């Protein structure tokens, strides 16, 4: 390794990771620019390649298929969805529902006879007939009736055959031997292959072990004929189920050992091995693993080791420089990138400073060309250029001149015609990236490939669009990007601007940056002092912000402060919330540390807590400006009608310990900004974080007597709600306590009728049918049930699996649970911390103790502390669970195919209505749940926790709350009284504006 070059490259990566797009692109534009003379030759070669590609379209049907069924059409989306799900559905009833759902609404008849491909036209007629059989989308049971009469499920069989055919287009073979035989067919003459054993990511250790064995077997099979020149591609995320920055100390050594074993095996067989690219958050880990293996003495002299680099990443060029400084020959495969949409979404969701990748397709093309030029010039890199873009290929051919010491690469099933002439007539080398695996394994891969290559901006899609001219298809990306100054795509705002001009998004921490993660963990550990094995000792609170244990005095102070605060202009009150949000972000690390120490939150949960509190402040400030100013209402001439929103008086806000900052502040600032004063009671387990928050609120401009803190237990809450001067109560906690509060507010006949805003718990169910992707289900179940030790109101309590898939999903879920780490929440590796206090621990452990053989899975926990083992419990029926267990205990039951409506009704009958989840690829299933589920928050094909302020207003119904929803557009008005004023202006001269009207118009 060249230490100086490698070290400088790593520093450059850090500087570029989230740098502004124009700054990153400026040197890339210079590097990617070609001379005028070269441009003429490049265009000439591009036009030739374009002609080759178009000629090849008449021979194969893949490109014609993509042209006929574009992904921006309802038909294209329907086919993609059907292909993604159909082959994994084991039961005929659900398969029929899926077919009806996907074929029923699209206009297949409009595509008949339009394609030059007989195969595409035949498939289209099959889809027309299929739609007719499912009742043109109007009779979803028609298919089942037809099958019953015919006695032969011919439509289902035909769809299954079509889906398997689609799979074979993009997958080289179901086994490595089958794939190797297929590479010997005439159409692959002159080409070699890089075989990739399908597996997007391991979810369990068993998955990782199976993928590792598949790689070992593949190396043996390919190594049996090294002269064929084929190679193997390895995906690190398939070899370790916890390939995450938080698990660095465990996964990096383990993956290094596995990659070393595979590399030594490949070297011994005389074949090449390339490490595939991963999401950007894993780049630093990947480089550590690859760098260590590259330097092994056992691999000295072997020139078959390589890695992939994604050009859409801002760090691509320094990664290439790093690869060239490893002190050995390195094969580097340059790709455009495969995780663009998920990278964009993750950056936005986590509120990070900027994107790790380019937001314009043309910018990625510029980066690709700049990286390609670096690779061609690097003495220790053997380049491989993976592209389906004729202009890109022609540019590389021009830059390479007479050299042939590099190769092109293309995906199996894509780019037919682009390289045949270059390979067979001009001596260039092209390798086909060839996925290998069963049809069930190809699903996620297939979808990503189609999305990646069918997107509107991709070259493959543009080629299929007859409306585009050759000049448009072959437009120079350097010119495109220079014309916009390298700026970010206008439709992709920075995360801070995600919600537009109305409010700033809360800023996050990049916990995928190991340095940031370790620094945060150090601060949190320093605050907690030791592993959170037991509750912290009582703390003395700042007397400046507490009202004392004497509730009456606190209410007296707040009542005296009400007139002045209520008269404070609306915009001034809103400004104090914005100022509080800024102070929360300025003190983020300390607030997180207290959350970890006092509420036993893990580091990601503590960060989410602070961000949610910030979002509440800014959202309610925005809602105040938009909705609490006086409103002029219509009426007859000579009359003025106005509606005003005023504070009610003193509110009591009673917060829970599970969100001791976000909910505590959310309830409190909503009441304040609406013009009320507040006596705020935190949970007795978490007074320190409340004290800190109140102090910041006072610093932000809220008068000290307008917000008074009263720590304490149930007796303080009871005294608060019993006082007739309390004009409203906002409460989050148990259903039983909410009932007590409601009764106390009605006991005094002389007391005004005041509002109660209550958000309580629920028996939150997730329903999973057989079309769902098990890997996604398991990931979302683990997150929903066990994150925060199951101590979220929204946490998953009841998993309802369709009978046909229950055993497989449960087995995968048990394997995923095995990977959870239970321990100190200040440790960045921890997934599940302790429960909040001894009472919660005793209650949960007593329940577990009575479950006996119903426990399917449980995990070991530390010997000391309030750690309740994550537990999976099998129920004989969903009716067996009749109450909420607030901890890391998940119950699972089954439901029969075709009984979705009855299953929803059974969940509704429990009376709770907080959250529900559905995993299904059938759109009509989602519509049915949406129409009939009596829950405040429904989550489809995602986890059930983590509601975002302003995007997913949160709150339940029935036994789960009163509404309105926190973080929603109707929340603030509940804290107000509405006062209408009507003035007859005729008594003071009438409507003078009428006198100025034109007489003719009048």
Phi, psi and omega in degrees: 000142173269098191302315184297314181295315181296318180296317179295324178296319179294322176296320179296322178301314181298320182290328185269344191310311181232032178287155178302140186303315180300323180295321180289322187282336185306306178290334179292322178298318178297317183290329184271352182287139178247157179289164180297320180297316179295322182301319180297316179292323179296317180296320179298314179292323179298318180295323177295315179296323179297318177296321178298317180297316182291327176294324181289340181296333179283347182265325180243159186255359183295308181296324177294323177298314180294328179290319183286322184241078182288152185287352175264014176248156180296326179292319179296317178296320180297316180294318179299315180295319179295316180297323184294326191250331196300316189289345179264358182279117185274338187252140184294327184296314179290325177300319179296320179296321179296315179299313180300321182294318186275328182269340193289330189255347185274156182265080182288329184299331180294345182260359185293131176070008185275335186270154173282352182265124176299322181295316178297317179295323177295317178298322180296316178297325176298322179290324176299313179296318180301318180295320179299322182290332179266013170083030176053030178083358185258338183231084184298345179265359184298321181298316181295321179295320180295315180297321180298320180286319186280335181073010182216119182282064189290326179294315180299318180295320181294317178297318179300318179296319179296320181293320177294326177295318177299320179297319182292335178296321186258350180245130185290325180187157179285334176231164180296325179294318178296319179295318179296321178295320181294328178293345180273358180290155185304325183294345179256012181300130180089350181258151169246175184230149165247108185275132179241119179284116189301136179165101184294317181194144175282137175258338181224168176295325178298320175301311183299318179296320180294317179294321179298316178297324179296319177295318178300313180295323180294318178298318177299315183294313180292324180291346177292340179223070183297336181294339179293339176082009180284161181222179181236139173251137184239135177251117185296325181292343175279347185259352181210124185283349177237050178281078186223152180299323180297336180255024185310310187296337178264313189281326182295311176298320181295316180291324177300317180295317180292317179294322176301315181299317180292320180293317178297320178297314180296319178299319179295331179272350179076030178237164182269154178222128182240135176272121181290160178281156179233183176299156187299330182294344181259003188300310183298320176298315180301317182294322177298317181293311182296317181298319179296313181294321181299331183268005183292132178301328182295342183255006180297133181091348177268123184256024184259004183274140182203175181213158177257145179233134182262117186290341180284352177276140181295341183265009189301314183297312177295333175296320178294319177298321178296315180299325180284352182251017183278358177077022178203166174290129179236131171277126180238119177263118179265121179238162178288318179134147189237001185234031190302309185293319181291327177292319178298312183296316181300318181297320179291313182299321184271001174063039184277169191290324181198173183274148177277000183221172181280145184263353177246140179300320181296328178294321175298320178296321177297313179301319180300314181294319179297317178295320179299319179296319177299318182293320179296330181272345186282127183289337185247019178243133172257104190285147169226120185253108180266111183201148171247013186261119184298320180295317179299313181297315180297322179296317179295319177300318179296312182293326183285339181062233181274357183291146176229016184272044176208175179220156169263161176220149175217162178280141172299130181092356181227150173075020177300132179100340184289322190248351187303313181292320180298322182284311191273339181249333187243002172080013175283156179256135177227133179248137179263123175283112195240103177293144180229130177160171179290164184297327179294327182285340187280351194302303182297322179298312182302313182299316182294320179297316181295318178296318183294321186259353179253356181298151186305325187273354183282155181297320182299317180290320179297322179299324182281352183266105184292347180284342183270137177281168177297323180296322179290319180295323185259023180298140183289119180295332178297316179295319180301311184287321178299326183292338179251011177067022179071016185287160177295154178301131185296338180268005179237088182289158170299151181307324181295335182257017186302326183260018174075200185286345185295319181199154176279142172287148177293144181271145180248183173246140179278087181286357171274356172268113188301322181297315178296316181300314182292321177298317179296317180297322179297317180293319180293321179294323180295322181291316183281335175081328181199167177306143185284073183268345179203168182297147178289153176294159179302148180240152176275127181270155180295119182295346181290335187245352181261155180264003184083169180285352180276096186297322183302317180295322179296317180293323178299314178300314182293322180294322179292329181278346188299312184303316182291317181292320179297327180279352178295133182307146181306315184292329178291318177297319178297321180297326179294328177290319176298319178295322178295319178301317179297319180293323177299318179290324178295329182253023187304312186296319180292320177298317177300316182298320179292320178300319179293316185287320189265320183256001178061036178279144172290166184299312177299322179293322178296319177297315178299325178298312181294317181297320180294321177298317178299315181297319177302313182299310184290323181293315180290330173296316178296315180297327178295313180296324184277333192230352184251003172287155177304145182244127173279128183252154182288159178182181181288163177297148183082018181216136176244124181241130184224141175245126180242151175249124182233155175294153182273330185144228180265127176254146169257126175246126184240112191254158179268169178276343186282337170228072191287347176250309187295308181287320178305311180284323182303310178298317187290312183289332176297315178295318181296311186291339177281357175105008179265161164262162192223135163253115190253126177247113174282168174295146182297339179282341189225060181280333187293318182293326178293318179300315179299315182296318180294320177300318178294323179297319177296319178296333181278356176116000176280124181303145184299325180276349176280339177224110183240132181265131175232091178291160176147182183262205183302329181295325177292316178298319180295320179295322179299305187290338180280342183285123184293349178281349177284121185261004177179152180229130171247121188227139170229125182170213185282156177296321181298316179293322178300321178296317180299317180297316181300319179293320183295330181287348183248358187290325184268112183295338181270358184274143175300153174281116186243155182282149170239120173256111185235133172236118185239194187271195181189159169269085190277122186251147169241125180257131184232123176259180190281356175275346185293150177277114186304320181299318179291320178302310184297317179300316181288327178294314180299316178298314187288326186268327192243344176295145185062026182055033179068016186258043172247146176303324185274358189300147178291125178249331189224112179262121183247108185255138173299138189307320187293338183246001190299312185299315181294317180293318179298318180296318177293322179296318178298320177295321178292323177296326179302335184271353180289141178252120180257126181175207184297122182294342178281349177278124183298343179281343188289134174259323186230120178263193180283164172281172197288323183203178184297321181298316178296317179300310182298318182297314181292318182292325176296319177297313179300322182298336180265003185275333176058231185288353178290343179284117179273329185203138172214163186239152173290150180227165177304151184293329181241147176116175185267052184264113174268124183298132169306130192225137175248125187241130178267126177257146176289332178202157182293339179290347183290343179258117184236007177209164180274133172249111192272079181181188187278056180237119182247129178257141180231136176220173183239163175219150184278150177304142178082003183244036181295315182299318180293325179293317177298318181297322180293323177292317178302324185294343178290344174091343177277156182205054182264285181233155173213148176238153174223132170243113181197147173263006179265113183300323181292334174295318176298319179295321180295314180296317180299323184281333190242341181287129180264072181225154179285326183225120178248131181240123183247124178057043177199177177289168185255008181239169175087040177300137183259130180304130177085337179256320179229075179309138192242137175158153187250190180220178182062232178283001186252007176146170183255343190073175354289177189278131174296139181073020180241171188286352183246011187285313188296324184299334180293337179274357187248162160260146178255128182235120179260136179237128178237125184240126175276105184278352180293333180289347179243028175111000176076199182265099184296337183293336179296332182291339183268358181288147177297132185297323180295317179293324180294000000 
